[in-house]
């Protein structure tokens, strides 16, 4: 069982992704437990303030240290986290290897930023890892958290029906996936490669590997550079 707690400013953004399909099934099978915590519950004063102007000026608000610290400490009273992860465009870029590592943990805490980000002191005091999902800026960390949880959740043994299929994904061995086809074998004058309906398992494996290699060389030669 992997437990993931997520501190969010807009919890509603996380309702959809976790209530459908694979992640929903993972939760039903008790393999994954996701809990979304609304940062505003720890906001300050009557208006439950969570953000304030940036010192030094400039446009945009910053999430304050105190509400975040209270939320984190409240959760830490009952949980020991393997990692406290802040989703941010200046973190390390997510890749399959990071997702593989995280899928082996038992408790993760994700922090979603908003506006101009979070007070730097929270990063220094609590955060153990910072992850970006790509070189672009989202309006908040929630969608990034959903992406991260999806990549992790599907790797937990038993979550996918076919236990082997996550291992055959693109990137799992630093290669892109080969092309795939399903019925009918002929569609609008386009035929499935003969080899795939030949029944020769070993030859099919060879073909798929070669296709993966060719596709990777053509589209993502950077993934092969360590092997040359
Ligand atoms: N928050 C805003 N943009 C982000 C990104 N690209 N990755 C992770 N968190 C973010």
Short mmCIF file of N, CA, C and O in Angstrom, two decimals, residues 82-190:
data_model
loop_
_atom_site.label_atom_id
_atom_site.label_comp_id
_atom_site.label_asym_id
_atom_site.label_seq_id
_atom_site.Cartn_x
_atom_site.Cartn_y
_atom_site.Cartn_z
N UNK A 82 8.30 9.32 3.65
CA UNK A 82 9.59 8.98 3.02
C UNK A 82 10.15 10.19 2.28
O UNK A 82 11.35 10.39 2.25
N UNK A 83 9.25 10.94 1.66
CA UNK A 83 9.68 12.15 0.95
C UNK A 83 8.58 13.21 1.09
O UNK A 83 7.39 12.89 1.08
N UNK A 84 9.01 14.47 1.20
CA UNK A 84 8.08 15.59 1.12
C UNK A 84 8.45 16.33 -0.17
O UNK A 84 9.55 16.88 -0.30
N UNK A 85 7.55 16.25 -1.14
CA UNK A 85 7.87 16.70 -2.50
C UNK A 85 7.13 17.98 -2.83
O UNK A 85 5.90 18.04 -2.69
N UNK A 86 7.86 18.97 -3.27
CA UNK A 86 7.24 20.22 -3.72
C UNK A 86 7.24 20.22 -5.25
O UNK A 86 8.28 20.03 -5.88
N UNK A 87 6.06 20.40 -5.84
CA UNK A 87 5.94 20.46 -7.30
C UNK A 87 6.24 21.89 -7.75
O UNK A 87 5.55 22.82 -7.34
N UNK A 88 7.24 22.04 -8.57
CA UNK A 88 7.67 23.38 -8.96
C UNK A 88 8.44 23.35 -10.28
O UNK A 88 9.18 22.39 -10.52
N UNK A 89 8.26 24.38 -11.12
CA UNK A 89 8.97 24.34 -12.41
C UNK A 89 10.50 24.34 -12.26
O UNK A 89 11.19 23.97 -13.20
N UNK A 90 11.03 24.76 -11.10
CA UNK A 90 12.50 24.73 -10.97
C UNK A 90 13.01 23.46 -10.28
O UNK A 90 14.17 23.39 -9.88
N UNK A 91 12.17 22.44 -10.16
CA UNK A 91 12.62 21.17 -9.60
C UNK A 91 13.30 20.30 -10.66
O UNK A 91 13.43 20.71 -11.81
N UNK A 92 13.72 19.10 -10.25
CA UNK A 92 14.31 18.17 -11.23
C UNK A 92 13.18 17.68 -12.14
O UNK A 92 12.04 17.48 -11.68
N UNK A 93 13.48 17.52 -13.42
CA UNK A 93 12.42 17.16 -14.37
C UNK A 93 12.03 15.70 -14.19
O UNK A 93 12.89 14.81 -14.18
N UNK A 94 10.73 15.48 -14.06
CA UNK A 94 10.21 14.12 -13.86
C UNK A 94 10.60 13.20 -15.03
O UNK A 94 10.52 13.60 -16.18
N UNK A 95 11.01 12.00 -14.69
CA UNK A 95 11.22 10.97 -15.73
C UNK A 95 10.82 9.62 -15.14
O UNK A 95 10.46 9.53 -13.96
N UNK A 96 10.88 8.58 -15.97
CA UNK A 96 10.39 7.28 -15.53
C UNK A 96 11.18 6.74 -14.35
O UNK A 96 10.62 6.08 -13.46
N UNK A 97 12.46 7.06 -14.32
CA UNK A 97 13.28 6.53 -13.23
C UNK A 97 12.85 7.12 -11.87
O UNK A 97 12.81 6.42 -10.86
N UNK A 98 12.51 8.41 -11.86
CA UNK A 98 12.03 9.02 -10.61
C UNK A 98 10.70 8.37 -10.20
O UNK A 98 10.49 8.02 -9.03
N UNK A 99 9.80 8.16 -11.16
CA UNK A 99 8.52 7.53 -10.84
C UNK A 99 8.73 6.11 -10.30
O UNK A 99 8.06 5.70 -9.35
N UNK A 100 9.65 5.39 -10.92
CA UNK A 100 9.95 4.03 -10.43
C UNK A 100 10.40 4.07 -8.98
O UNK A 100 9.91 3.30 -8.15
N UNK A 101 11.33 4.97 -8.68
CA UNK A 101 11.83 5.08 -7.29
C UNK A 101 10.68 5.38 -6.33
O UNK A 101 10.56 4.76 -5.28
N UNK A 102 9.85 6.35 -6.71
CA UNK A 102 8.80 6.79 -5.78
C UNK A 102 7.73 5.72 -5.59
O UNK A 102 7.10 5.65 -4.54
N UNK A 103 7.52 4.87 -6.60
CA UNK A 103 6.48 3.83 -6.48
C UNK A 103 6.88 2.78 -5.44
O UNK A 103 6.04 2.00 -5.02
N UNK A 104 8.13 2.77 -5.04
CA UNK A 104 8.59 1.79 -4.04
C UNK A 104 8.48 2.32 -2.61
O UNK A 104 8.75 1.61 -1.65
N UNK A 105 8.10 3.58 -2.46
CA UNK A 105 7.99 4.18 -1.12
C UNK A 105 6.65 3.81 -0.49
O UNK A 105 5.75 3.30 -1.15
N UNK A 106 6.51 4.12 0.82
CA UNK A 106 5.20 3.83 1.41
C UNK A 106 4.38 5.07 1.76
O UNK A 106 3.15 5.00 1.78
N UNK A 107 5.03 6.20 2.04
CA UNK A 107 4.24 7.41 2.31
C UNK A 107 4.90 8.63 1.70
O UNK A 107 6.09 8.91 1.97
N UNK A 108 4.13 9.34 0.91
CA UNK A 108 4.65 10.55 0.28
C UNK A 108 3.74 11.72 0.62
O UNK A 108 2.52 11.56 0.72
N UNK A 109 4.36 12.89 0.78
CA UNK A 109 3.57 14.11 0.93
C UNK A 109 3.91 15.04 -0.23
O UNK A 109 5.09 15.32 -0.47
N UNK A 110 2.90 15.45 -0.97
CA UNK A 110 3.11 16.36 -2.09
C UNK A 110 2.58 17.75 -1.72
O UNK A 110 1.50 17.86 -1.14
N UNK A 111 3.34 18.77 -2.08
CA UNK A 111 2.90 20.14 -1.82
C UNK A 111 2.72 20.85 -3.16
O UNK A 111 3.65 20.88 -3.99
N UNK A 112 1.52 21.39 -3.36
CA UNK A 112 1.24 22.11 -4.60
C UNK A 112 1.40 23.60 -4.35
O UNK A 112 0.78 24.14 -3.43
N UNK A 113 2.18 24.25 -5.16
CA UNK A 113 2.34 25.70 -5.03
C UNK A 113 1.26 26.42 -5.84
O UNK A 113 0.46 25.79 -6.53
N UNK A 114 1.21 27.72 -5.70
CA UNK A 114 0.30 28.53 -6.50
C UNK A 114 0.88 29.91 -6.64
O UNK A 114 1.83 30.24 -5.95
N UNK A 115 0.29 30.71 -7.50
CA UNK A 115 0.74 32.09 -7.67
C UNK A 115 2.25 32.11 -7.95
O UNK A 115 2.71 31.40 -8.83
N UNK A 116 2.99 32.87 -7.16
CA UNK A 116 4.44 32.99 -7.41
C UNK A 116 5.24 31.88 -6.73
O UNK A 116 6.47 31.90 -6.74
N UNK A 117 4.54 30.96 -6.07
CA UNK A 117 5.27 29.88 -5.39
C UNK A 117 5.06 29.93 -3.89
O UNK A 117 4.15 30.59 -3.40
N UNK A 118 5.92 29.21 -3.16
CA UNK A 118 5.77 29.15 -1.70
C UNK A 118 6.98 29.83 -1.05
O UNK A 118 8.05 29.91 -1.66
N UNK A 119 6.78 30.30 0.17
CA UNK A 119 7.88 30.93 0.91
C UNK A 119 9.09 29.98 0.95
O UNK A 119 8.96 28.81 1.30
N UNK A 120 10.24 30.50 0.56
CA UNK A 120 11.45 29.69 0.43
C UNK A 120 11.78 28.92 1.71
O UNK A 120 12.36 27.82 1.66
N UNK A 121 11.40 29.47 2.86
CA UNK A 121 11.77 28.82 4.12
C UNK A 121 11.09 27.47 4.31
O UNK A 121 11.61 26.59 5.00
N UNK A 122 9.92 27.30 3.68
CA UNK A 122 9.25 25.99 3.74
C UNK A 122 10.06 24.96 2.95
O UNK A 122 10.22 23.81 3.35
N UNK A 123 10.62 25.43 1.83
CA UNK A 123 11.45 24.52 1.04
C UNK A 123 12.68 24.09 1.85
O UNK A 123 13.08 22.94 1.84
N UNK A 124 13.26 25.06 2.52
CA UNK A 124 14.47 24.75 3.29
C UNK A 124 14.18 23.85 4.48
O UNK A 124 14.95 22.96 4.80
N UNK A 125 13.04 24.08 5.12
CA UNK A 125 12.78 23.39 6.39
C UNK A 125 12.15 22.00 6.22
O UNK A 125 12.45 21.10 6.99
N UNK A 126 11.30 21.84 5.23
CA UNK A 126 10.53 20.59 5.16
C UNK A 126 10.74 19.76 3.90
O UNK A 126 10.63 18.53 3.94
N UNK A 127 10.96 20.44 2.79
CA UNK A 127 10.91 19.73 1.50
C UNK A 127 12.17 18.89 1.29
O UNK A 127 13.28 19.35 1.52
N UNK A 128 11.97 17.62 0.87
CA UNK A 128 13.13 16.74 0.65
C UNK A 128 13.41 16.54 -0.84
O UNK A 128 14.47 16.06 -1.22
N UNK A 129 12.45 16.90 -1.67
CA UNK A 129 12.65 16.68 -3.10
C UNK A 129 11.77 17.65 -3.88
O UNK A 129 10.64 17.92 -3.45
N UNK A 130 12.26 18.18 -4.99
CA UNK A 130 11.48 19.13 -5.77
C UNK A 130 11.38 18.62 -7.21
O UNK A 130 12.40 18.29 -7.81
N UNK A 131 10.16 18.55 -7.70
CA UNK A 131 9.95 17.93 -9.02
C UNK A 131 9.16 18.85 -9.93
O UNK A 131 8.16 19.44 -9.53
N UNK A 132 9.63 18.96 -11.17
CA UNK A 132 8.91 19.67 -12.24
C UNK A 132 8.39 18.63 -13.21
O UNK A 132 9.05 17.61 -13.44
N UNK A 133 7.22 18.85 -13.80
CA UNK A 133 6.77 17.88 -14.81
C UNK A 133 7.13 18.34 -16.21
O UNK A 133 6.78 17.68 -17.19
N UNK A 134 7.85 19.43 -16.37
CA UNK A 134 8.28 19.85 -17.69
C UNK A 134 8.57 21.34 -17.72
O UNK A 134 8.21 22.07 -16.79
N UNK A 135 9.21 21.76 -18.78
CA UNK A 135 9.65 23.16 -18.88
C UNK A 135 8.54 24.08 -19.38
O UNK A 135 8.60 24.59 -20.50
N UNK A 136 7.54 24.24 -18.55
CA UNK A 136 6.45 25.17 -18.82
C UNK A 136 5.85 25.48 -17.46
O UNK A 136 6.09 24.76 -16.49
N UNK A 137 5.07 26.55 -17.40
CA UNK A 137 4.55 26.96 -16.09
C UNK A 137 3.04 26.73 -16.03
O UNK A 137 2.29 27.25 -16.84
N UNK A 138 2.63 25.92 -15.07
CA UNK A 138 1.20 25.69 -14.81
C UNK A 138 0.72 26.76 -13.84
O UNK A 138 1.52 27.38 -13.15
N UNK A 139 -0.60 26.93 -13.74
CA UNK A 139 -1.08 27.95 -12.81
C UNK A 139 -1.01 27.46 -11.37
O UNK A 139 -1.14 28.24 -10.44
N UNK A 140 -0.81 26.19 -11.17
CA UNK A 140 -0.64 25.66 -9.82
C UNK A 140 -0.06 24.26 -9.88
O UNK A 140 0.00 23.66 -10.95
N UNK A 141 0.32 23.74 -8.73
CA UNK A 141 0.97 22.43 -8.72
C UNK A 141 0.01 21.25 -8.78
O UNK A 141 0.44 20.11 -8.92
N UNK A 142 -1.31 21.51 -8.68
CA UNK A 142 -2.25 20.38 -8.60
C UNK A 142 -2.19 19.47 -9.82
O UNK A 142 -2.18 18.24 -9.69
N UNK A 143 -2.18 20.08 -11.02
CA UNK A 143 -2.16 19.23 -12.21
C UNK A 143 -0.84 18.47 -12.30
O UNK A 143 -0.80 17.32 -12.75
N UNK A 144 0.23 19.11 -11.84
CA UNK A 144 1.53 18.42 -11.82
C UNK A 144 1.47 17.25 -10.83
O UNK A 144 1.98 16.15 -11.12
N UNK A 145 0.83 17.46 -9.68
CA UNK A 145 0.70 16.38 -8.69
C UNK A 145 -0.10 15.23 -9.29
O UNK A 145 0.23 14.06 -9.09
N UNK A 146 -1.17 15.56 -10.03
CA UNK A 146 -1.99 14.51 -10.65
C UNK A 146 -1.15 13.69 -11.63
O UNK A 146 -1.25 12.46 -11.68
N UNK A 147 -0.33 14.37 -12.40
CA UNK A 147 0.54 13.66 -13.36
C UNK A 147 1.51 12.75 -12.61
O UNK A 147 1.67 11.57 -12.94
N UNK A 148 2.14 13.31 -11.59
CA UNK A 148 3.10 12.51 -10.82
C UNK A 148 2.43 11.29 -10.20
O UNK A 148 2.93 10.16 -10.31
N UNK A 149 1.26 11.48 -9.58
CA UNK A 149 0.57 10.36 -8.92
C UNK A 149 0.14 9.31 -9.96
O UNK A 149 0.24 8.11 -9.71
N UNK A 150 -0.27 9.77 -11.13
CA UNK A 150 -0.65 8.81 -12.17
C UNK A 150 0.54 7.94 -12.57
O UNK A 150 0.43 6.71 -12.66
N UNK A 151 1.69 8.57 -12.79
CA UNK A 151 2.86 7.79 -13.21
C UNK A 151 3.30 6.82 -12.13
O UNK A 151 3.76 5.72 -12.43
N UNK A 152 3.16 7.22 -10.87
CA UNK A 152 3.57 6.35 -9.76
C UNK A 152 2.54 5.23 -9.57
O UNK A 152 2.89 4.06 -9.44
N UNK A 153 1.25 5.62 -9.55
CA UNK A 153 0.18 4.69 -9.20
C UNK A 153 0.16 3.48 -10.12
O UNK A 153 -0.02 2.35 -9.65
N UNK A 154 0.35 3.70 -11.40
CA UNK A 154 0.24 2.59 -12.34
C UNK A 154 1.40 1.61 -12.24
O UNK A 154 1.35 0.53 -12.80
N UNK A 155 2.46 2.00 -11.51
CA UNK A 155 3.61 1.10 -11.35
C UNK A 155 3.47 0.17 -10.15
O UNK A 155 4.23 -0.79 -10.02
N UNK A 156 2.52 0.46 -9.27
CA UNK A 156 2.37 -0.39 -8.08
C UNK A 156 1.89 -1.77 -8.53
O UNK A 156 0.91 -1.87 -9.27
N UNK A 157 2.60 -2.83 -8.10
CA UNK A 157 2.22 -4.17 -8.55
C UNK A 157 0.75 -4.46 -8.24
O UNK A 157 0.28 -4.18 -7.14
N UNK A 158 0.04 -4.96 -9.24
CA UNK A 158 -1.37 -5.31 -9.04
C UNK A 158 -2.34 -4.22 -9.51
O UNK A 158 -3.52 -4.47 -9.64
N UNK A 159 -1.82 -3.01 -9.78
CA UNK A 159 -2.72 -1.93 -10.20
C UNK A 159 -3.18 -2.14 -11.64
O UNK A 159 -4.36 -2.02 -11.95
N UNK A 160 -2.27 -2.46 -12.51
CA UNK A 160 -2.66 -2.76 -13.89
C UNK A 160 -3.08 -4.23 -13.95
O UNK A 160 -2.52 -5.06 -13.26
N UNK A 161 -4.08 -4.52 -14.78
CA UNK A 161 -4.54 -5.91 -14.86
C UNK A 161 -3.44 -6.84 -15.34
O UNK A 161 -3.23 -7.90 -14.82
N UNK A 162 -2.72 -6.36 -16.35
CA UNK A 162 -1.63 -7.16 -16.89
C UNK A 162 -0.35 -6.72 -16.19
O UNK A 162 0.21 -5.67 -16.50
N UNK A 163 0.09 -7.52 -15.25
CA UNK A 163 1.23 -7.15 -14.42
C UNK A 163 2.47 -6.79 -15.20
O UNK A 163 3.30 -5.99 -14.75
N UNK A 164 2.61 -7.33 -16.40
CA UNK A 164 3.84 -7.08 -17.14
C UNK A 164 3.76 -5.81 -17.97
O UNK A 164 4.77 -5.29 -18.41
N UNK A 165 2.56 -5.25 -18.16
CA UNK A 165 2.49 -4.24 -19.20
C UNK A 165 3.18 -2.93 -18.83
O UNK A 165 3.73 -2.26 -19.69
N UNK A 166 3.21 -2.58 -17.54
CA UNK A 166 3.90 -1.34 -17.18
C UNK A 166 5.40 -1.45 -17.48
O UNK A 166 6.06 -0.46 -17.74
N UNK A 167 5.89 -2.69 -17.45
CA UNK A 167 7.32 -2.87 -17.70
C UNK A 167 7.68 -2.74 -19.17
O UNK A 167 8.84 -2.62 -19.52
N UNK A 168 6.67 -2.78 -20.03
CA UNK A 168 6.95 -2.70 -21.47
C UNK A 168 6.71 -1.29 -22.02
O UNK A 168 6.81 -1.07 -23.22
N UNK A 169 6.40 -0.37 -21.15
CA UNK A 169 6.12 0.99 -21.61
C UNK A 169 7.31 1.64 -22.30
O UNK A 169 8.44 1.29 -22.04
N UNK A 170 6.98 2.69 -23.05
CA UNK A 170 8.03 3.60 -23.48
C UNK A 170 8.79 4.06 -22.25
O UNK A 170 8.20 4.22 -21.18
N UNK A 171 10.08 4.25 -22.39
CA UNK A 171 10.97 4.80 -21.36
C UNK A 171 11.38 3.80 -20.30
O UNK A 171 12.34 4.00 -19.60
N UNK A 172 10.61 2.70 -20.15
CA UNK A 172 10.93 1.81 -19.03
C UNK A 172 12.34 1.25 -19.20
O UNK A 172 13.03 1.05 -18.24
N UNK A 173 12.76 1.02 -20.46
CA UNK A 173 14.13 0.57 -20.68
C UNK A 173 14.88 1.63 -21.49
O UNK A 173 15.76 1.32 -22.27
N UNK A 174 14.47 2.88 -21.34
CA UNK A 174 15.06 4.00 -22.08
C UNK A 174 14.81 3.92 -23.57
O UNK A 174 15.51 4.55 -24.36
N UNK A 175 13.83 3.12 -23.98
CA UNK A 175 13.44 3.08 -25.40
C UNK A 175 11.97 3.49 -25.51
O UNK A 175 11.18 3.24 -24.61
N UNK A 176 11.63 4.07 -26.65
CA UNK A 176 10.22 4.36 -26.91
C UNK A 176 9.50 3.04 -27.24
O UNK A 176 10.14 2.08 -27.70
N UNK A 177 8.19 3.00 -27.02
CA UNK A 177 7.44 1.77 -27.27
C UNK A 177 7.29 1.53 -28.78
O UNK A 177 7.27 2.49 -29.57
N UNK A 178 7.17 0.28 -29.19
CA UNK A 178 6.95 -0.03 -30.62
C UNK A 178 5.50 0.29 -31.00
O UNK A 178 4.65 0.46 -30.13
N UNK A 179 5.19 0.35 -32.32
CA UNK A 179 3.80 0.58 -32.72
C UNK A 179 2.91 -0.59 -32.30
O UNK A 179 3.39 -1.72 -32.22
N UNK A 180 1.66 -0.30 -32.04
CA UNK A 180 0.72 -1.37 -31.68
C UNK A 180 -0.51 -1.32 -32.59
O UNK A 180 -0.83 -0.26 -33.15
N UNK A 181 -1.15 -2.46 -32.73
CA UNK A 181 -2.34 -2.59 -33.58
C UNK A 181 -3.36 -3.46 -32.88
O UNK A 181 -3.00 -4.29 -32.06
N UNK A 182 -4.64 -3.28 -33.23
CA UNK A 182 -5.65 -4.22 -32.76
C UNK A 182 -6.59 -4.55 -33.92
O UNK A 182 -6.36 -4.09 -35.06
N UNK A 183 -7.60 -5.38 -33.67
CA UNK A 183 -8.47 -5.79 -34.76
C UNK A 183 -9.25 -4.62 -35.35
O UNK A 183 -9.53 -3.66 -34.61
N UNK A 184 -9.60 -4.62 -36.59
CA UNK A 184 -9.38 -5.69 -37.57
C UNK A 184 -7.96 -5.65 -38.16
O UNK A 184 -7.32 -4.61 -38.16
N UNK A 185 -7.53 -6.79 -38.69
CA UNK A 185 -6.18 -6.88 -39.25
C UNK A 185 -6.04 -6.04 -40.52
O UNK A 185 -4.92 -5.65 -40.89
N UNK A 186 -7.15 -5.78 -41.18
CA UNK A 186 -7.10 -4.88 -42.33
C UNK A 186 -8.15 -3.80 -42.14
O UNK A 186 -9.33 -4.10 -41.88
N UNK A 187 -7.74 -2.55 -42.23
CA UNK A 187 -8.66 -1.43 -42.00
C UNK A 187 -8.35 -0.34 -43.01
O UNK A 187 -7.19 0.11 -43.12
N UNK A 188 -9.37 0.03 -43.81
CA UNK A 188 -9.22 1.05 -44.86
C UNK A 188 -7.95 0.81 -45.68
O UNK A 188 -7.11 1.70 -45.81
N UNK A 189 -7.80 -0.39 -46.18
CA UNK A 189 -6.66 -0.79 -47.00
C UNK A 189 -5.32 -0.77 -46.27
O UNK A 189 -4.27 -0.83 -46.89
N UNK A 190 -5.35 -0.62 -44.99
CA UNK A 190 -4.09 -0.63 -44.23
C UNK A 190 -4.01 -1.92 -43.43
O UNK A 190 -4.93 -2.24 -42.67
#
